[in-house]
Short mmCIF file of C-alpha atoms in Angstrom, two decimals:
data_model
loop_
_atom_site.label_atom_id
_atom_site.label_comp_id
_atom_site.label_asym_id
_atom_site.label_seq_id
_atom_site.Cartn_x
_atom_site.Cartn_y
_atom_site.Cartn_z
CA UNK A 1 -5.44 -10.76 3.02
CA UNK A 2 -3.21 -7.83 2.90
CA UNK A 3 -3.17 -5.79 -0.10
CA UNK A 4 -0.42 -3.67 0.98
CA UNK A 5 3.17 -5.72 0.97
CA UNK A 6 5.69 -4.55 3.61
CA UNK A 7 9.60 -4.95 3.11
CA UNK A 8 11.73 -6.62 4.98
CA UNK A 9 9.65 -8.40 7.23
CA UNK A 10 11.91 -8.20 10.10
CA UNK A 11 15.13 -5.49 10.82
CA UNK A 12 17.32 -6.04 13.04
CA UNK A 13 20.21 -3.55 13.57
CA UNK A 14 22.33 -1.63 15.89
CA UNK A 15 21.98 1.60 17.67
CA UNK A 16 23.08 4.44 16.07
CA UNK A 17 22.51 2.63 12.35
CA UNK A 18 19.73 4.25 9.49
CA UNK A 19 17.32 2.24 8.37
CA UNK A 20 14.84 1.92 5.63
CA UNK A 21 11.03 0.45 5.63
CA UNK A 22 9.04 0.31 2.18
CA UNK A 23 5.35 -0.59 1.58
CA UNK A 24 3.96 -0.94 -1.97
CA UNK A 25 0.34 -1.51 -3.09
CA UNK A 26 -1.11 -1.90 -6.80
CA UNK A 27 -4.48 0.13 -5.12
CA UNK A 28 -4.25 4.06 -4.48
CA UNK A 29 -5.29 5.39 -1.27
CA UNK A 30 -6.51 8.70 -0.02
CA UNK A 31 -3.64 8.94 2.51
CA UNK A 32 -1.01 6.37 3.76
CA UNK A 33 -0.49 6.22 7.40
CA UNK A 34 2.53 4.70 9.45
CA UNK A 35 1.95 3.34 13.13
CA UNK A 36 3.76 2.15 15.47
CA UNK A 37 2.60 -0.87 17.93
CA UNK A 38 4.62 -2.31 20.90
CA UNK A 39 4.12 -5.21 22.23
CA UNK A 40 0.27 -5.44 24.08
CA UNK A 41 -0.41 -2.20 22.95
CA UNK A 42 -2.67 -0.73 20.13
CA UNK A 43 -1.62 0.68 17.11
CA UNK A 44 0.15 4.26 17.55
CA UNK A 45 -0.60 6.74 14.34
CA UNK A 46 2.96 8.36 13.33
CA UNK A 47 2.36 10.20 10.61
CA UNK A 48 -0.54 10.58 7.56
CA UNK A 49 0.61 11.69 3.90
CA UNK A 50 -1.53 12.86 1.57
CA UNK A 51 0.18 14.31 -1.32
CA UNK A 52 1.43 12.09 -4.03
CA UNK A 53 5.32 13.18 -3.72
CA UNK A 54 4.92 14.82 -0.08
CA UNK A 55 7.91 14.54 2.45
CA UNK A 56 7.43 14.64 6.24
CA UNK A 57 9.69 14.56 8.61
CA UNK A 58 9.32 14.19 12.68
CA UNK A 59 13.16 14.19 14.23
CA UNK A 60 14.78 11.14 13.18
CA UNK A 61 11.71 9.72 10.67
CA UNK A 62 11.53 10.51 7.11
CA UNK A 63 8.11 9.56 5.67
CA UNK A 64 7.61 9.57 1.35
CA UNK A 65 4.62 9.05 -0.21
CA UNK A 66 4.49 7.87 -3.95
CA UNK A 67 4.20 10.03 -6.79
CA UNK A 68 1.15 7.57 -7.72
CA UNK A 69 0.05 7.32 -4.02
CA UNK A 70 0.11 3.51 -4.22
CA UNK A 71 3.79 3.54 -2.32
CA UNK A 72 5.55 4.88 0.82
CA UNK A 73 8.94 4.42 2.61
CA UNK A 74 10.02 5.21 6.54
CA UNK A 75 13.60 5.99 6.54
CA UNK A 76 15.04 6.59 10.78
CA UNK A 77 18.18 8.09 11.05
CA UNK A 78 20.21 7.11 13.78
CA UNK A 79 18.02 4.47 14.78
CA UNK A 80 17.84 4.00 19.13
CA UNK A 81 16.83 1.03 21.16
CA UNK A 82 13.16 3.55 21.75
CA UNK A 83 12.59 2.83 17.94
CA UNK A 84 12.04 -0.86 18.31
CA UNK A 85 8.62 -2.06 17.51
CA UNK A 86 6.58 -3.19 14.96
CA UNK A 87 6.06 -0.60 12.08
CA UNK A 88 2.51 -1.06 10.42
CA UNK A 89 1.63 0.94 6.78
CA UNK A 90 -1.71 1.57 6.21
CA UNK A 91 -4.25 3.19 3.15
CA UNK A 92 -6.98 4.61 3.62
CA UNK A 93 -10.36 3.76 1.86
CA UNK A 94 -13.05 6.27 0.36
CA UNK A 95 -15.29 6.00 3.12
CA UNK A 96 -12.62 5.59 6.23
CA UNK A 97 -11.73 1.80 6.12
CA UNK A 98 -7.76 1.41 6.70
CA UNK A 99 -6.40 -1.45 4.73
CA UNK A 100 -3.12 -2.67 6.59
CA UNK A 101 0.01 -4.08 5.46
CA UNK A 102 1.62 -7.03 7.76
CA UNK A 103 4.31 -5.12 9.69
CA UNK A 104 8.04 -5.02 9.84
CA UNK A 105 9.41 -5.93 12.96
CA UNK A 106 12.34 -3.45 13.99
CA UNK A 107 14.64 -4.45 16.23
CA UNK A 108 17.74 -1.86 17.67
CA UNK A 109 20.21 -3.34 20.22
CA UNK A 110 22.52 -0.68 22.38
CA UNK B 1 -12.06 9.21 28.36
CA UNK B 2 -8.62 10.56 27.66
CA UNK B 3 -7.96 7.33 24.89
CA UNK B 4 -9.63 4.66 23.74
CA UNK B 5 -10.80 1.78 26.33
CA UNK B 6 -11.00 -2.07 25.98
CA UNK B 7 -11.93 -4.68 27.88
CA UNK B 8 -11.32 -7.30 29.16
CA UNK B 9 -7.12 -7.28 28.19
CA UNK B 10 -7.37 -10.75 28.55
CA UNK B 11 -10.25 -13.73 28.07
CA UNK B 12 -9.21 -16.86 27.90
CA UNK B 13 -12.38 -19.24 26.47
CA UNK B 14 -13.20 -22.95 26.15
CA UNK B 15 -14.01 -24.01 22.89
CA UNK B 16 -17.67 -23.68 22.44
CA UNK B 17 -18.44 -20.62 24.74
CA UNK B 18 -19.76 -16.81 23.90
CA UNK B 19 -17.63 -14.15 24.53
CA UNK B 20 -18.32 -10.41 24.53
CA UNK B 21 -15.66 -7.83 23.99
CA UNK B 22 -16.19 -4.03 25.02
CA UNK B 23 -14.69 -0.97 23.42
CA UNK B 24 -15.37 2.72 25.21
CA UNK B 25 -14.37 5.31 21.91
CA UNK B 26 -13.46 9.02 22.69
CA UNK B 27 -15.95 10.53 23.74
CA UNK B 28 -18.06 12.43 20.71
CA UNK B 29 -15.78 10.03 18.21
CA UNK B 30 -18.45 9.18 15.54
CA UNK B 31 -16.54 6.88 13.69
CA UNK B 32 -15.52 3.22 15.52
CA UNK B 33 -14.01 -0.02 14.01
CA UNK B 34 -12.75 -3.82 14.94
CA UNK B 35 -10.11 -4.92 13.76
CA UNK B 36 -8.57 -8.54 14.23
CA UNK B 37 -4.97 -9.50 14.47
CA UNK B 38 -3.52 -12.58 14.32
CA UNK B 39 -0.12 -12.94 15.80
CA UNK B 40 2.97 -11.66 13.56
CA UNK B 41 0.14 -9.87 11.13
CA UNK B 42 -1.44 -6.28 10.91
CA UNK B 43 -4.79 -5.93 11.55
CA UNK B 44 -7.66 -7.09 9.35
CA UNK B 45 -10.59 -5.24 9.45
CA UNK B 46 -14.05 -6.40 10.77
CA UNK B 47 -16.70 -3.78 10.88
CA UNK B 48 -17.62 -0.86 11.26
CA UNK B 49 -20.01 1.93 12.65
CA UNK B 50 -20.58 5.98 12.23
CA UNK B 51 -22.65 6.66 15.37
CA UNK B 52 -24.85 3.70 16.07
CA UNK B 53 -25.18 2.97 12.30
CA UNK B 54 -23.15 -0.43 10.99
CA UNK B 55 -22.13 0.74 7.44
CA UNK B 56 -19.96 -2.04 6.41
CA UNK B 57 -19.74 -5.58 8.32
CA UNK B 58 -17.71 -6.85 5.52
CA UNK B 59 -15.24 -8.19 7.67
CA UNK B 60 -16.85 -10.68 9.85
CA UNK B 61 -15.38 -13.69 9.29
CA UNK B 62 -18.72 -15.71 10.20
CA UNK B 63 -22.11 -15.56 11.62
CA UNK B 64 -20.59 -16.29 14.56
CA UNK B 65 -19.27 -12.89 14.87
CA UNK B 66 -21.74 -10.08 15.61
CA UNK B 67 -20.91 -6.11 16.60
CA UNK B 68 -23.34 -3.64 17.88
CA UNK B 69 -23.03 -0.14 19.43
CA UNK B 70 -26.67 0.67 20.31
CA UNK B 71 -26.39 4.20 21.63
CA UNK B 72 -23.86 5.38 19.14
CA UNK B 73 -21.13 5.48 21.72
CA UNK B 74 -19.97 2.00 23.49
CA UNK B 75 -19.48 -0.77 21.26
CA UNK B 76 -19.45 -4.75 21.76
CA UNK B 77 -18.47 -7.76 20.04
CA UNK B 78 -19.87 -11.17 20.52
CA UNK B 79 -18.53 -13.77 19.14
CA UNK B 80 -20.35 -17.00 19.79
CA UNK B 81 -19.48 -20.77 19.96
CA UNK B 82 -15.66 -19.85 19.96
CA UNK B 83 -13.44 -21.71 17.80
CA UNK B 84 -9.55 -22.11 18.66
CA UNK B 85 -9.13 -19.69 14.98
CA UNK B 86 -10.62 -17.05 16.97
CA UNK B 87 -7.65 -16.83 19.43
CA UNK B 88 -6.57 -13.34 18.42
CA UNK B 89 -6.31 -9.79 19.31
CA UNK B 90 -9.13 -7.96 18.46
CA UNK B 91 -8.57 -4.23 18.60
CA UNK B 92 -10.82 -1.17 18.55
CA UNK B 93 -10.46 2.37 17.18
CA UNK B 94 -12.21 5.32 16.95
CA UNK B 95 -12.21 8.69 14.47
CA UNK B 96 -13.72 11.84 14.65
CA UNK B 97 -12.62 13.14 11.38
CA UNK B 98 -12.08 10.57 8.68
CA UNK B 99 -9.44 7.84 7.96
CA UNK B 100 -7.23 10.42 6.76
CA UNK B 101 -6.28 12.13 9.71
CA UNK B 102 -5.29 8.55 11.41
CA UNK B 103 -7.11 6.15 14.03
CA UNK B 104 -6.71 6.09 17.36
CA UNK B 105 -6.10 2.10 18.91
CA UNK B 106 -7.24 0.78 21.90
CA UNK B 107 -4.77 -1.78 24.12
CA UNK B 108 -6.77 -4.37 22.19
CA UNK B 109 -8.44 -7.76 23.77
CA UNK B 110 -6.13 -10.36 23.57
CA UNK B 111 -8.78 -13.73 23.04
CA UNK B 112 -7.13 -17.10 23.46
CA UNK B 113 -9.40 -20.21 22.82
CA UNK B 114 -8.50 -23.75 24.65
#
């Protein structure tokens, strides 16, 4: 059961194009995390917000977290074939339990 | 160990058999879960442990399923009797300072049940 609903489901688009990945929850977390997985690989932390409101960005990714902290977008600008993967949300219990959403598949083509 | 360790990558299993999974955390990494993902899915949690400790085992989907990490530092999962819903990946983490600051993911065991 996943508590935390990603949108859209899948993404495909072409290099050089921007691209925006939401996850919403009704539950507030202590942070919301973003991670990357490739195929046959684990998980691969991106980034952790906090802050309800806070802004990070690393190059090209944009992370937002919620004023309520139940919410959080990924925005890539300029999106490159490197960025495919599948793009996991995740909120983190009390006591250190992540809850995950499903995933958005990304897809960029050269 | 530079990252987090699983094995074996692959098991295949006939329906009916045990199977035991291995996860080797960072070393001094207190914290260590099991999470299970089905294909096209994130991961659902399983269980887990601070040191050798099991605080929650919520996950488990059935008896069948049992973790332990005796020593506080390598972990297993069994899972016994195999069903063909058990065909999954079942990946491993470990923390050593709280969900907040982020997981880090083993390969993962990729379980397939015939």
């Amino acid at each position: 059961t996943q508590l935390l609903e990603q949108s859209p489901q899948f993404l495909s688009i072409q290099e050089g194009e921007n691209l925006t990945v939401y996850c919403n929850s009704s539950s507030v977390f202590s942070s919301l995390q973003w991670y990357r997985q490739e195929p046959g690989e684990g998980p691969v932390l991106l980034v952790t917000v906090v802050t309800g409101g806070e802004v990070k960005k690393l190059k090209r990714l944009t992370f937002q977290f919620g004023d309520a902290r139940k919410d959080s977008s990924l925005h890539i600008t300029a999106a490159q074939p490197g960025d495919t993967g599948l793009y996991l949300c995740a909120g983190a219990m009390s006591w250190g339990k992540l809850q995950f959403g499903a995933g958005t598949q990304v897809v960029v083509t050269p | 160990g530079a990252g987090v360790s699983q094995s074996p990558r692959y098991k295949v299993a006939k329906r009916g058999q045990d199977v035991a999974l291995r996860c080797d955390p960072i070393s001094g990494h207190v914290s260590l879960f099991w999470y299970q993902q089905a294909l096209g899915q994130g991961p659902e949690f399983l269980t887990y442990f601070q040191n050798e400790a099991q605080l929650d085992k919520s996950g488990l989907p059935s008896d069948r399923f049992f973790a332990e990490r005796p020593e506080g530092s390598v972990s297993t999962l069994k899972i016994q009797r195999t069903q063909q819903e058990d065909s999954a990946v079942y990946l491993c983490a470990s923390s050593d300072q709280g969900a907040d600051y982020g997981y880090t993911f083993g390969s993962g065991t990729r379980l397939t049940v015939v």
